[in-house]
mmCIF file of C-alpha atoms in Angstrom:
data_model
loop_
_atom_site.group_PDB
_atom_site.id
_atom_site.type_symbol
_atom_site.label_atom_id
_atom_site.label_comp_id
_atom_site.label_asym_id
_atom_site.label_seq_id
_atom_site.Cartn_x
_atom_site.Cartn_y
_atom_site.Cartn_z
ATOM 1 C CA MET A 560 0.000 0.000 0.000
ATOM 2 C CA GLY A 561 1.923 2.999 -1.277
ATOM 3 C CA ARG A 562 4.917 3.628 0.878
ATOM 4 C CA TYR A 563 3.785 1.219 3.523
ATOM 5 C CA LEU A 564 3.857 -2.535 3.921
ATOM 6 C CA LEU A 565 0.819 -4.297 5.331
ATOM 7 C CA VAL A 566 1.269 -7.655 7.037
ATOM 8 C CA THR A 567 -1.696 -9.563 8.365
ATOM 9 C CA ILE A 568 -1.130 -12.617 10.486
ATOM 10 C CA GLN A 569 -3.938 -15.074 9.837
ATOM 11 C CA VAL A 570 -2.648 -18.349 11.226
ATOM 12 C CA ASP A 571 -1.284 -19.422 14.558
ATOM 13 C CA MET A 572 2.322 -18.336 14.667
ATOM 14 C CA HIS A 573 4.919 -20.900 15.428
ATOM 15 C CA ASP A 574 8.557 -20.121 15.928
ATOM 16 C CA ARG A 575 9.866 -21.000 12.500
ATOM 17 C CA LEU A 576 7.058 -19.134 10.763
ATOM 18 C CA ALA A 577 7.838 -16.105 12.876
ATOM 19 C CA MET A 578 11.505 -16.204 11.904
ATOM 20 C CA ALA A 579 10.557 -16.574 8.231
ATOM 21 C CA LEU A 580 8.237 -13.588 8.533
ATOM 22 C CA GLN A 581 10.990 -11.536 10.107
ATOM 23 C CA ASP A 582 13.475 -12.332 7.307
ATOM 24 C CA ASP A 583 10.912 -11.818 4.612
ATOM 25 C CA LEU A 584 9.753 -8.514 6.021
ATOM 26 C CA MET A 585 13.240 -7.051 6.201
ATOM 27 C CA GLU A 586 13.861 -8.080 2.632
ATOM 28 C CA GLN A 587 10.611 -6.462 1.499
ATOM 29 C CA ILE A 588 11.362 -3.217 3.354
ATOM 30 C CA ARG A 589 14.663 -2.972 1.569
ATOM 31 C CA ARG A 590 13.242 -3.849 -1.838
ATOM 32 C CA HIS A 591 10.247 -1.497 -1.735
ATOM 33 C CA LYS A 592 11.998 1.239 0.233
ATOM 34 C CA ALA A 593 9.047 1.100 2.601
ATOM 35 C CA GLU A 594 8.611 3.905 5.101
ATOM 36 C CA GLY A 595 6.286 2.077 7.384
ATOM 37 C CA VAL A 596 5.220 -1.436 8.329
ATOM 38 C CA LEU A 597 1.761 -2.229 9.634
ATOM 39 C CA ILE A 598 1.330 -5.615 11.302
ATOM 40 C CA ASP A 599 -2.291 -6.584 11.846
ATOM 41 C CA ILE A 600 -2.678 -9.315 14.461
ATOM 42 C CA SER A 601 -6.449 -9.162 14.898
ATOM 43 C CA ALA A 602 -6.736 -12.821 13.923
ATOM 44 C CA LEU A 603 -4.054 -13.897 16.357
ATOM 45 C CA ASP A 604 -5.464 -15.236 19.599
ATOM 46 C CA LEU A 605 -2.451 -17.053 20.979
ATOM 47 C CA VAL A 606 0.908 -15.522 21.796
ATOM 48 C CA ASP A 607 3.952 -16.681 23.652
ATOM 49 C CA SER A 608 7.023 -14.842 24.811
ATOM 50 C CA PHE A 609 8.828 -15.679 21.583
ATOM 51 C CA ILE A 610 6.212 -14.051 19.357
ATOM 52 C CA GLY A 611 6.094 -11.065 21.688
ATOM 53 C CA ARG A 612 9.847 -10.641 21.494
ATOM 54 C CA MET A 613 9.753 -11.102 17.743
ATOM 55 C CA LEU A 614 7.297 -8.233 17.360
ATOM 56 C CA GLY A 615 9.645 -6.044 19.355
ATOM 57 C CA ASN A 616 12.600 -7.187 17.254
ATOM 58 C CA ILE A 617 10.821 -6.460 13.985
ATOM 59 C CA ALA A 618 10.089 -2.932 15.175
ATOM 60 C CA ALA A 619 13.709 -2.373 16.180
ATOM 61 C CA MET A 620 15.044 -3.780 12.899
ATOM 62 C CA ALA A 621 12.588 -1.760 10.829
ATOM 63 C CA ARG A 622 13.634 1.332 12.732
ATOM 64 C CA ILE A 623 17.224 0.715 11.644
ATOM 65 C CA LEU A 624 16.027 0.397 8.052
ATOM 66 C CA ASP A 625 14.226 3.734 8.545
ATOM 67 C CA ALA A 626 10.666 2.428 8.676
ATOM 68 C CA ASP A 627 8.049 2.886 11.393
ATOM 69 C CA THR A 628 6.197 -0.121 12.754
ATOM 70 C CA VAL A 629 2.610 -0.152 13.944
ATOM 71 C CA VAL A 630 0.949 -3.208 15.487
ATOM 72 C CA THR A 631 -2.831 -3.147 15.166
ATOM 73 C CA GLY A 632 -5.881 -5.056 16.274
ATOM 74 C CA MET A 633 -4.420 -6.781 19.298
ATOM 75 C CA ARG A 634 -7.041 -8.716 21.200
ATOM 76 C CA PRO A 635 -7.626 -8.063 24.919
ATOM 77 C CA ALA A 636 -6.542 -11.573 25.899
ATOM 78 C CA VAL A 637 -3.340 -11.209 23.892
ATOM 79 C CA ALA A 638 -2.617 -7.825 25.453
ATOM 80 C CA ILE A 639 -3.099 -9.197 28.964
ATOM 81 C CA THR A 640 -0.878 -12.178 28.205
ATOM 82 C CA LEU A 641 1.928 -9.989 26.874
ATOM 83 C CA VAL A 642 1.763 -7.727 29.915
ATOM 84 C CA GLU A 643 1.793 -10.699 32.264
ATOM 85 C CA LEU A 644 4.824 -12.019 30.390
ATOM 86 C CA GLY A 645 6.500 -8.695 31.057
ATOM 87 C CA LEU A 646 6.617 -7.722 27.402
ATOM 88 C CA SER A 647 5.063 -4.301 27.078
ATOM 89 C CA LEU A 648 6.632 -3.754 23.623
ATOM 90 C CA THR A 649 8.050 -0.339 24.361
ATOM 91 C CA GLY A 650 9.053 1.302 21.127
ATOM 92 C CA VAL A 651 6.309 -0.353 19.138
ATOM 93 C CA ARG A 652 3.415 1.857 18.150
ATOM 94 C CA THR A 653 -0.018 0.346 18.488
ATOM 95 C CA ALA A 654 -3.457 1.136 17.109
ATOM 96 C CA LEU A 655 -6.922 -0.300 17.486
ATOM 97 C CA ASN A 656 -7.507 -1.162 13.833
ATOM 98 C CA VAL A 657 -5.807 -0.974 10.458
ATOM 99 C CA GLU A 658 -7.404 2.353 9.598
ATOM 100 C CA ARG A 659 -6.139 4.044 12.740
ATOM 101 C CA GLY A 660 -2.790 2.336 12.218
ATOM 102 C CA MET A 661 -2.474 3.931 8.788
ATOM 103 C CA GLU A 662 -3.305 7.349 10.241
ATOM 104 C CA LEU A 663 -0.658 6.799 12.862
ATOM 105 C CA LEU A 664 1.943 5.936 10.212
ATOM 106 C CA GLU A 665 1.024 9.088 8.283
ATOM 107 C CA THR A 666 1.378 11.362 11.293
ATOM 108 C CA ALA A 667 4.576 9.635 12.365
ATOM 109 C CA ARG A 668 6.013 10.195 8.906
ATOM 110 C CA GLU A 669 4.970 13.854 8.895
ATOM 111 C CA GLU A 670 6.450 14.355 12.319
ATOM 112 C CA ARG A 671 9.697 12.917 11.207
ATOM 113 C CA GLU A 672 9.792 14.973 8.031
ATOM 114 C CA THR A 673 9.134 18.225 9.849
ATOM 115 C CA GLY A 674 11.723 17.119 12.364
ATOM 116 C CA ASP A 675 9.533 18.449 15.096
ATOM 117 C CA GLY A 676 8.331 15.219 16.630
ATOM 118 C CA ARG A 677 5.682 16.989 18.646
ATOM 119 C CA SER A 678 3.170 18.298 16.109
ATOM 120 C CA GLN A 679 -0.549 18.233 16.841
ATOM 121 C CA GLY A 680 -2.235 15.107 15.491
ATOM 122 C CA MET B 910 -20.590 -43.543 84.385
ATOM 123 C CA THR B 911 -23.389 -45.743 85.671
ATOM 124 C CA ASP B 912 -26.134 -46.968 83.438
ATOM 125 C CA GLY B 913 -28.591 -45.368 85.809
ATOM 126 C CA ALA B 914 -27.236 -41.907 85.155
ATOM 127 C CA LYS B 915 -27.044 -42.544 81.413
ATOM 128 C CA SER B 916 -30.666 -43.539 81.119
ATOM 129 C CA ALA B 917 -31.689 -40.920 83.629
ATOM 130 C CA LEU B 918 -31.425 -38.073 81.173
ATOM 131 C CA PRO B 919 -33.862 -39.366 78.536
ATOM 132 C CA SER B 920 -36.452 -40.386 81.092
ATOM 133 C CA LEU B 921 -36.071 -37.096 82.918
ATOM 134 C CA ILE B 922 -36.612 -35.092 79.783
ATOM 135 C CA SER B 923 -39.619 -37.092 78.689
ATOM 136 C CA ARG B 924 -41.179 -36.946 82.132
ATOM 137 C CA GLN B 925 -40.770 -33.265 82.733
ATOM 138 C CA GLU B 926 -40.661 -31.908 79.190
ATOM 139 C CA LYS B 927 -43.414 -29.381 79.846
ATOM 140 C CA GLU B 928 -41.787 -27.903 82.930
ATOM 141 C CA ILE B 929 -38.330 -27.754 81.374
ATOM 142 C CA LEU B 930 -39.750 -26.028 78.338
ATOM 143 C CA ASP B 931 -41.583 -23.440 80.431
ATOM 144 C CA ASP B 932 -38.500 -22.655 82.490
ATOM 145 C CA TRP B 933 -36.278 -22.593 79.445
ATOM 146 C CA VAL B 934 -38.470 -20.208 77.488
ATOM 147 C CA LYS B 935 -38.822 -17.955 80.524
ATOM 148 C CA LEU B 936 -35.068 -17.936 80.941
ATOM 149 C CA GLN B 937 -34.451 -17.099 77.298
ATOM 150 C CA LEU B 938 -36.950 -14.278 77.340
ATOM 151 C CA SER B 939 -35.562 -12.734 80.506
ATOM 152 C CA SER B 940 -31.914 -13.162 79.538
ATOM 153 C CA GLU B 941 -30.059 -10.034 78.491
ATOM 154 C CA THR B 942 -29.112 -11.607 75.178
ATOM 155 C CA HIS B 943 -32.772 -11.935 74.169
ATOM 156 C CA ARG B 944 -33.503 -9.871 71.059
ATOM 157 C CA SER B 945 -37.150 -8.916 71.359
ATOM 158 C CA ASP B 946 -36.705 -6.752 68.263
ATOM 159 C CA LEU B 947 -35.814 -9.735 66.083
ATOM 160 C CA VAL B 948 -37.847 -12.673 67.443
ATOM 161 C CA THR B 949 -41.236 -12.823 69.113
ATOM 162 C CA GLU B 950 -42.043 -14.787 72.256
ATOM 163 C CA ARG B 951 -44.068 -17.235 70.208
ATOM 164 C CA ASP B 952 -41.155 -17.954 67.896
ATOM 165 C CA VAL B 953 -38.895 -18.638 70.847
ATOM 166 C CA ARG B 954 -41.486 -20.984 72.346
ATOM 167 C CA ASN B 955 -42.033 -22.798 69.048
ATOM 168 C CA GLU B 956 -38.348 -23.223 68.346
ATOM 169 C CA SER B 957 -37.655 -24.388 71.892
ATOM 170 C CA GLN B 958 -40.496 -26.860 71.811
ATOM 171 C CA ARG B 959 -39.414 -28.333 68.487
ATOM 172 C CA PHE B 960 -35.866 -28.597 69.696
ATOM 173 C CA LEU B 961 -36.804 -30.275 72.955
ATOM 174 C CA GLU B 962 -39.050 -32.772 71.186
ATOM 175 C CA ALA B 963 -36.347 -33.640 68.694
ATOM 176 C CA MET B 964 -33.838 -33.965 71.511
ATOM 177 C CA ARG B 965 -36.116 -36.253 73.512
ATOM 178 C CA THR B 966 -36.399 -38.642 70.560
ATOM 179 C CA ALA B 967 -32.704 -38.475 69.801
ATOM 180 C CA ILE B 968 -31.385 -38.928 73.310
ATOM 181 C CA ALA B 969 -33.261 -42.212 73.698
ATOM 182 C CA GLY B 970 -30.803 -43.669 71.176
ATOM 183 C CA GLY B 971 -27.729 -42.494 73.094
ATOM 184 C CA SER B 972 -25.935 -39.249 73.719
ATOM 185 C CA ASP B 973 -23.421 -39.504 70.858
ATOM 186 C CA ILE B 974 -24.456 -36.720 68.498
ATOM 187 C CA ARG B 975 -22.652 -38.333 65.571
ATOM 188 C CA THR B 976 -25.271 -41.084 65.331
ATOM 189 C CA PRO B 977 -28.082 -40.715 62.772
ATOM 190 C CA GLU B 978 -30.664 -40.378 65.546
ATOM 191 C CA TRP B 979 -29.365 -36.888 66.155
ATOM 192 C CA ASN B 980 -29.744 -35.735 62.553
ATOM 193 C CA ASP B 981 -33.103 -34.113 63.303
ATOM 194 C CA VAL B 982 -31.709 -32.122 66.178
ATOM 195 C CA LYS B 983 -28.690 -31.094 64.171
ATOM 196 C CA SER B 984 -30.669 -29.970 61.148
ATOM 197 C CA LEU B 985 -32.967 -28.008 63.442
ATOM 198 C CA LEU B 986 -29.995 -26.262 65.052
ATOM 199 C CA THR B 987 -28.361 -25.658 61.677
ATOM 200 C CA GLU B 988 -31.488 -24.028 60.340
ATOM 201 C CA LEU B 989 -31.893 -21.943 63.467
ATOM 202 C CA SER B 990 -28.371 -20.635 63.640
ATOM 203 C CA GLN B 991 -28.198 -19.945 59.896
ATOM 204 C CA SER B 992 -31.354 -17.881 60.030
ATOM 205 C CA ARG B 993 -30.109 -16.071 63.118
ATOM 206 C CA ALA B 994 -26.784 -15.335 61.450
ATOM 207 C CA ARG B 995 -28.647 -13.763 58.560
ATOM 208 C CA GLN B 996 -30.941 -11.791 60.854
ATOM 209 C CA GLY B 997 -27.930 -10.221 62.529
ATOM 210 C CA PHE B 998 -27.782 -12.008 65.877
ATOM 211 C CA SER B 999 -24.432 -11.826 67.639
ATOM 212 C CA PRO B 1000 -22.540 -15.091 68.232
ATOM 213 C CA SER B 1001 -23.324 -15.172 71.961
ATOM 214 C CA GLU B 1002 -26.977 -14.429 71.337
ATOM 215 C CA THR B 1003 -27.115 -17.397 69.000
ATOM 216 C CA ALA B 1004 -25.247 -19.743 71.302
ATOM 217 C CA THR B 1005 -27.386 -18.796 74.286
ATOM 218 C CA PHE B 1006 -30.297 -20.663 72.723
ATOM 219 C CA VAL B 1007 -28.734 -24.045 73.447
ATOM 220 C CA LEU B 1008 -26.619 -23.118 76.437
ATOM 221 C CA SER B 1009 -29.504 -21.621 78.379
ATOM 222 C CA LEU B 1010 -31.120 -25.048 78.445
ATOM 223 C CA LYS B 1011 -28.515 -26.053 81.012
ATOM 224 C CA GLN B 1012 -30.030 -24.244 83.938
ATOM 225 C CA PRO B 1013 -33.578 -25.709 83.827
ATOM 226 C CA LEU B 1014 -32.171 -29.139 83.025
ATOM 227 C CA PHE B 1015 -29.677 -29.059 85.861
ATOM 228 C CA ALA B 1016 -32.345 -27.897 88.294
ATOM 229 C CA ARG B 1017 -34.462 -30.937 87.424
ATOM 230 C CA ILE B 1018 -31.476 -33.266 87.696
ATOM 231 C CA ARG B 1019 -30.706 -31.841 91.093
ATOM 232 C CA THR B 1020 -34.175 -32.466 92.501
ATOM 233 C CA ASP B 1021 -34.255 -35.951 90.954
ATOM 234 C CA PHE B 1022 -30.926 -37.110 92.338
ATOM 235 C CA ALA B 1023 -30.985 -35.190 95.592
ATOM 236 C CA LYS B 1024 -30.246 -38.323 97.547
ATOM 237 C CA ASP B 1025 -27.392 -39.661 95.389
ATOM 238 C CA PRO B 1026 -24.517 -37.176 94.926
ATOM 239 C CA GLY B 1027 -22.541 -39.613 92.705
ATOM 240 C CA ALA B 1028 -25.386 -40.062 90.247
ATOM 241 C CA LEU B 1029 -26.093 -36.331 90.388
ATOM 242 C CA ALA B 1030 -22.551 -35.534 89.291
ATOM 243 C CA ASP B 1031 -22.696 -38.166 86.548
ATOM 244 C CA ALA B 1032 -25.975 -36.956 85.143
ATOM 245 C CA THR B 1033 -24.854 -33.332 85.260
ATOM 246 C CA TRP B 1034 -21.672 -34.224 83.479
ATOM 247 C CA ALA B 1035 -23.539 -36.137 80.773
ATOM 248 C CA ALA B 1036 -25.923 -33.253 80.243
ATOM 249 C CA THR B 1037 -23.230 -30.612 80.137
ATOM 250 C CA THR B 1038 -21.033 -32.434 77.605
ATOM 251 C CA LEU B 1039 -24.043 -33.007 75.394
ATOM 252 C CA LEU B 1040 -25.188 -29.397 75.473
ATOM 253 C CA ASP B 1041 -21.640 -28.138 74.947
ATOM 254 C CA LYS B 1042 -21.347 -30.247 71.829
ATOM 255 C CA LEU B 1043 -24.612 -28.884 70.527
ATOM 256 C CA GLY B 1044 -23.478 -25.372 71.395
ATOM 257 C CA LEU B 1045 -20.269 -25.832 69.435
ATOM 258 C CA LEU B 1046 -22.243 -27.125 66.491
ATOM 259 C CA THR B 1047 -24.398 -24.010 66.627
ATOM 260 C CA MET B 1048 -21.351 -21.784 66.578
ATOM 261 C CA GLU B 1049 -19.781 -23.638 63.695
ATOM 262 C CA VAL B 1050 -22.879 -23.284 61.569
ATOM 263 C CA TYR B 1051 -23.262 -19.670 62.630
ATOM 264 C CA GLN B 1052 -19.717 -18.923 61.476
ATOM 265 C CA LYS B 1053 -20.290 -20.659 58.180
ATOM 266 C CA GLY B 1054 -23.447 -18.647 57.654
ATOM 267 C CA ARG B 1055 -21.582 -15.412 58.291
ATOM 268 C CA GLU B 1056 -18.730 -16.426 56.030
ATOM 269 C CA GLY B 1057 -21.241 -17.145 53.294
ATOM 270 C CA VAL B 1058 -22.650 -13.656 53.687
ATOM 271 C CA ILE B 1059 -19.193 -12.103 53.493
ATOM 272 C CA GLN B 1060 -18.247 -14.077 50.411
ATOM 273 C CA ARG B 1061 -21.451 -13.162 48.625
ATOM 274 C CA GLN B 1062 -20.879 -9.509 49.405
ATOM 275 C CA GLN B 1063 -17.342 -9.724 48.085
ATOM 276 C CA GLU B 1064 -18.548 -11.161 44.810
ATOM 277 C CA GLU B 1065 -21.216 -8.512 44.516
ATOM 278 C CA LEU B 1066 -18.653 -5.800 45.163
ATOM 279 C CA LEU B 1067 -16.451 -7.203 42.450
ATOM 280 C CA GLU B 1068 -19.266 -7.028 39.936
ATOM 281 C CA LEU B 1069 -20.549 -3.649 41.051
ATOM 282 C CA SER B 1070 -17.360 -1.736 41.217
ATOM 283 C CA THR B 1071 -15.886 -2.115 37.769
ATOM 284 C CA PRO B 1072 -17.989 -0.200 35.284
ATOM 285 C CA VAL B 1073 -16.475 1.191 32.114
ATOM 286 C CA VAL B 1074 -18.263 4.340 30.963
ATOM 287 C CA ARG B 1075 -18.125 6.038 27.597
ATOM 288 C CA LEU B 1076 -17.469 9.756 28.027
ATOM 289 C CA TRP B 1077 -17.272 10.764 24.396
ATOM 290 C CA ASP B 1078 -16.509 9.278 21.012
ATOM 291 C CA ASN B 1079 -13.192 7.482 21.398
ATOM 292 C CA VAL B 1080 -13.005 8.245 25.123
ATOM 293 C CA VAL B 1081 -13.831 5.762 27.893
ATOM 294 C CA ALA B 1082 -13.331 6.079 31.639
ATOM 295 C CA VAL B 1083 -13.037 3.593 34.505
ATOM 296 C CA PRO B 1084 -13.862 5.120 37.878
ATOM 297 C CA LEU B 1085 -12.142 2.833 40.377
ATOM 298 C CA ILE B 1086 -13.551 2.705 43.894
ATOM 299 C CA GLY B 1087 -12.055 0.706 46.750
ATOM 300 C CA THR B 1088 -8.843 -1.154 47.228
ATOM 301 C CA LEU B 1089 -7.221 -2.682 44.171
ATOM 302 C CA ASP B 1090 -6.047 -6.264 44.542
ATOM 303 C CA SER B 1091 -4.894 -8.717 41.916
ATOM 304 C CA ALA B 1092 -8.337 -10.226 41.354
ATOM 305 C CA ARG B 1093 -9.987 -6.851 40.917
ATOM 306 C CA THR B 1094 -7.273 -5.524 38.661
ATOM 307 C CA GLN B 1095 -7.753 -8.541 36.465
ATOM 308 C CA VAL B 1096 -11.504 -7.890 36.190
ATOM 309 C CA VAL B 1097 -10.983 -4.159 35.623
ATOM 310 C CA MET B 1098 -8.361 -4.824 32.979
ATOM 311 C CA GLU B 1099 -10.513 -7.328 31.116
ATOM 312 C CA ASN B 1100 -13.563 -5.052 31.199
ATOM 313 C CA LEU B 1101 -11.550 -2.044 30.108
ATOM 314 C CA LEU B 1102 -9.880 -3.822 27.200
ATOM 315 C CA GLN B 1103 -13.161 -5.340 26.055
ATOM 316 C CA GLU B 1104 -14.847 -1.945 26.081
ATOM 317 C CA ILE B 1105 -11.937 -0.406 24.205
ATOM 318 C CA VAL B 1106 -12.577 -2.948 21.463
ATOM 319 C CA ASN B 1107 -16.368 -2.587 21.575
ATOM 320 C CA LEU B 1108 -16.401 1.204 21.457
ATOM 321 C CA GLY B 1109 -13.265 1.649 19.412
ATOM 322 C CA ALA B 1110 -11.855 3.970 22.057
ATOM 323 C CA ALA B 1111 -8.502 5.639 21.529
ATOM 324 C CA ILE B 1112 -8.200 7.153 24.988
ATOM 325 C CA ALA B 1113 -8.946 5.474 28.308
ATOM 326 C CA ILE B 1114 -9.078 7.432 31.555
ATOM 327 C CA ILE B 1115 -8.474 5.479 34.763
ATOM 328 C CA ASP B 1116 -9.819 7.517 37.646
ATOM 329 C CA ILE B 1117 -8.470 6.521 41.056
ATOM 330 C CA THR B 1118 -10.262 9.130 43.168
ATOM 331 C CA GLY B 1119 -11.982 6.324 45.063
ATOM 332 C CA VAL B 1120 -8.867 4.282 45.705
ATOM 333 C CA PRO B 1121 -7.950 4.882 49.351
ATOM 334 C CA THR B 1122 -4.293 3.943 49.220
ATOM 335 C CA VAL B 1123 -1.739 3.325 46.527
ATOM 336 C CA ASP B 1124 1.147 1.082 47.454
ATOM 337 C CA THR B 1125 3.737 -0.486 45.214
ATOM 338 C CA LEU B 1126 1.469 -3.409 44.404
ATOM 339 C CA VAL B 1127 -1.476 -1.226 43.411
ATOM 340 C CA ALA B 1128 0.802 0.964 41.322
ATOM 341 C CA GLN B 1129 2.140 -2.101 39.586
ATOM 342 C CA HIS B 1130 -1.397 -3.292 38.863
ATOM 343 C CA LEU B 1131 -2.270 0.107 37.428
ATOM 344 C CA LEU B 1132 0.806 0.121 35.244
ATOM 345 C CA LYS B 1133 -0.100 -3.320 33.945
ATOM 346 C CA ALA B 1134 -3.536 -2.121 32.945
ATOM 347 C CA VAL B 1135 -2.020 0.902 31.244
ATOM 348 C CA ALA B 1136 0.513 -1.238 29.384
ATOM 349 C CA ALA B 1137 -2.187 -3.634 28.210
ATOM 350 C CA ALA B 1138 -4.378 -0.780 26.990
ATOM 351 C CA ARG B 1139 -1.408 0.690 25.154
ATOM 352 C CA LEU B 1140 -0.766 -2.624 23.423
ATOM 353 C CA MET B 1141 -4.328 -2.504 22.143
ATOM 354 C CA GLY B 1142 -3.661 0.927 20.699
ATOM 355 C CA ALA B 1143 -5.369 3.090 23.313
ATOM 356 C CA ASP B 1144 -3.666 5.798 25.338
ATOM 357 C CA CYS B 1145 -4.242 5.798 29.075
ATOM 358 C CA ILE B 1146 -4.554 8.746 31.399
ATOM 359 C CA ILE B 1147 -4.546 8.195 35.150
ATOM 360 C CA SER B 1148 -6.567 10.824 36.976
ATOM 361 C CA GLY B 1149 -7.835 11.588 40.444
ATOM 362 C CA ILE B 1150 -4.506 11.355 42.211
ATOM 363 C CA ARG B 1151 -4.887 13.018 45.582
ATOM 364 C CA PRO B 1152 -1.972 14.974 47.075
ATOM 365 C CA GLN B 1153 -1.322 12.340 49.750
ATOM 366 C CA ILE B 1154 -1.232 9.625 47.131
ATOM 367 C CA ALA B 1155 1.171 11.620 44.983
ATOM 368 C CA GLN B 1156 3.430 11.901 48.040
ATOM 369 C CA THR B 1157 3.161 8.191 48.753
ATOM 370 C CA ILE B 1158 4.021 7.300 45.171
ATOM 371 C CA VAL B 1159 7.139 9.440 45.247
ATOM 372 C CA HIS B 1160 8.190 8.216 48.714
ATOM 373 C CA LEU B 1161 7.802 4.620 47.624
ATOM 374 C CA GLY B 1162 9.943 5.329 44.602
ATOM 375 C CA VAL B 1163 7.314 4.023 42.202
ATOM 376 C CA ASP B 1164 8.147 4.947 38.644
ATOM 377 C CA LEU B 1165 4.991 5.676 36.699
ATOM 378 C CA GLY B 1166 7.116 5.939 33.573
ATOM 379 C CA ASP B 1167 5.659 7.918 30.713
ATOM 380 C CA VAL B 1168 2.058 7.444 31.830
ATOM 381 C CA VAL B 1169 0.124 10.687 31.613
ATOM 382 C CA THR B 1170 -1.334 11.643 34.999
ATOM 383 C CA LYS B 1171 -3.833 14.361 35.834
ATOM 384 C CA ALA B 1172 -5.088 15.648 39.180
ATOM 385 C CA THR B 1173 -8.793 15.432 38.379
ATOM 386 C CA LEU B 1174 -11.064 13.593 36.011
ATOM 387 C CA ALA B 1175 -12.054 16.948 34.469
ATOM 388 C CA ASP B 1176 -8.440 17.702 33.547
ATOM 389 C CA ALA B 1177 -8.053 14.265 32.033
ATOM 390 C CA PHE B 1178 -11.253 14.666 30.047
ATOM 391 C CA ALA B 1179 -10.140 18.061 28.773
ATOM 392 C CA LEU B 1180 -6.882 16.528 27.608
ATOM 393 C CA ALA B 1181 -8.751 13.682 25.927
ATOM 394 C CA LEU B 1182 -10.970 16.137 24.039
ATOM 395 C CA LYS B 1183 -7.946 18.165 23.013
ATOM 396 C CA ARG B 1184 -6.258 15.076 21.611
ATOM 397 C CA ASN B 1185 -9.407 14.389 19.618
ATOM 398 C CA GLY B 1186 -9.195 17.914 18.242
ATOM 399 C CA LEU B 1187 -12.270 19.090 20.135
ATOM 400 C CA THR B 1188 -12.811 22.159 22.292
ATOM 401 C CA VAL B 1189 -15.559 23.110 24.699
ATOM 402 C CA THR B 1190 -17.081 26.559 24.081
ATOM 403 C CA LYS B 1191 -19.900 28.533 25.652
ATOM 404 C CA VAL B 1192 -23.066 28.645 23.556
ATOM 405 C CA SER B 1193 -23.271 32.450 23.770
ATOM 406 C CA ALA B 1194 -19.755 32.830 22.413
ATOM 407 C CA VAL B 1195 -20.637 30.658 19.434
ATOM 408 C CA SER B 1196 -23.875 32.511 18.659
ATOM 409 C CA THR B 1197 -22.268 35.961 18.821
ATOM 410 C CA ALA B 1198 -19.463 34.784 16.590
ATOM 411 C CA SER B 1199 -21.805 33.544 13.888
#
């Protein structure tokens, strides 16, 4: 979608799939010169510490490749699990749904371009 | 203990049931633990009569209250002390019912065995152990009844005290009242997150005006809720922090991190509106402007 990559996770993630996704995503960011990555996990209802860490890693890696990451559509049960696991994903932006996630990417991009970082949304 | 003394009790009760009952009821009514506001004289008489009848039948089979013959007596006592626990009788007022039977019973034993001190002591001993056992049973049931009441109230509190209210489009608030423990935080968190999804809220205000104390544990619970809400894509504002609580938080060295805090719910709401790009204006100002 334009300058942004949209990833939706539809199946239960297992470790190898998560690693494949991570590799693939980095490759795609480089190839498309993406400025933002939106990961929609609204269909994901099971997480473990590995997946949680992986989401954090993807955000950090994307940041190095100069792309923002937004995680959207997290379910309440998943959010509670991640918090109980002690993974609050600092540094990852979150939004309620894909639409809001896109808005967030837009504003984040604008903020970065103006170099202000504190503009009114 | 002689067989004479053992069998003396049942025969004594059946022979003088009427007199014992009269004395017993009189004693209960005149005792300082009698609650004339909660039970009438007729109720006392009825209950006493039923109890004495049941006891007369049961005691013929022996004075061991674990035997099935005593089931009637026990269920009668259970019913009585449960209903008294619910009505608000104090423990001693409840126990007096059984224990006050001692005096009329002992008086009869004394006149019966006036000539034989050994048998008198035996019979008194048998009667007192029996009534003590029944008294203990009453107390046990009474306690259980009270515990049941407490537990039910706790559950009701848990349900009552965790509403999530919608203040505006995209803005929800949770007014927390009472002490936060792990179980409550869990319920609050689940409700909050579910409402965030249902209403599509972007900002959640957690108001802790009604939370009496904030210690490290409560603060940690709050931070968990905030972190979970953030993961869902909603910003959290904690409001209603009283000056004393602010002091406690700092003294305890609790780090609230980058959580936005406001002194009052109104401030938090104003901030939420501002983030939504909304302002509140007086109607007159709008009409003169147009």
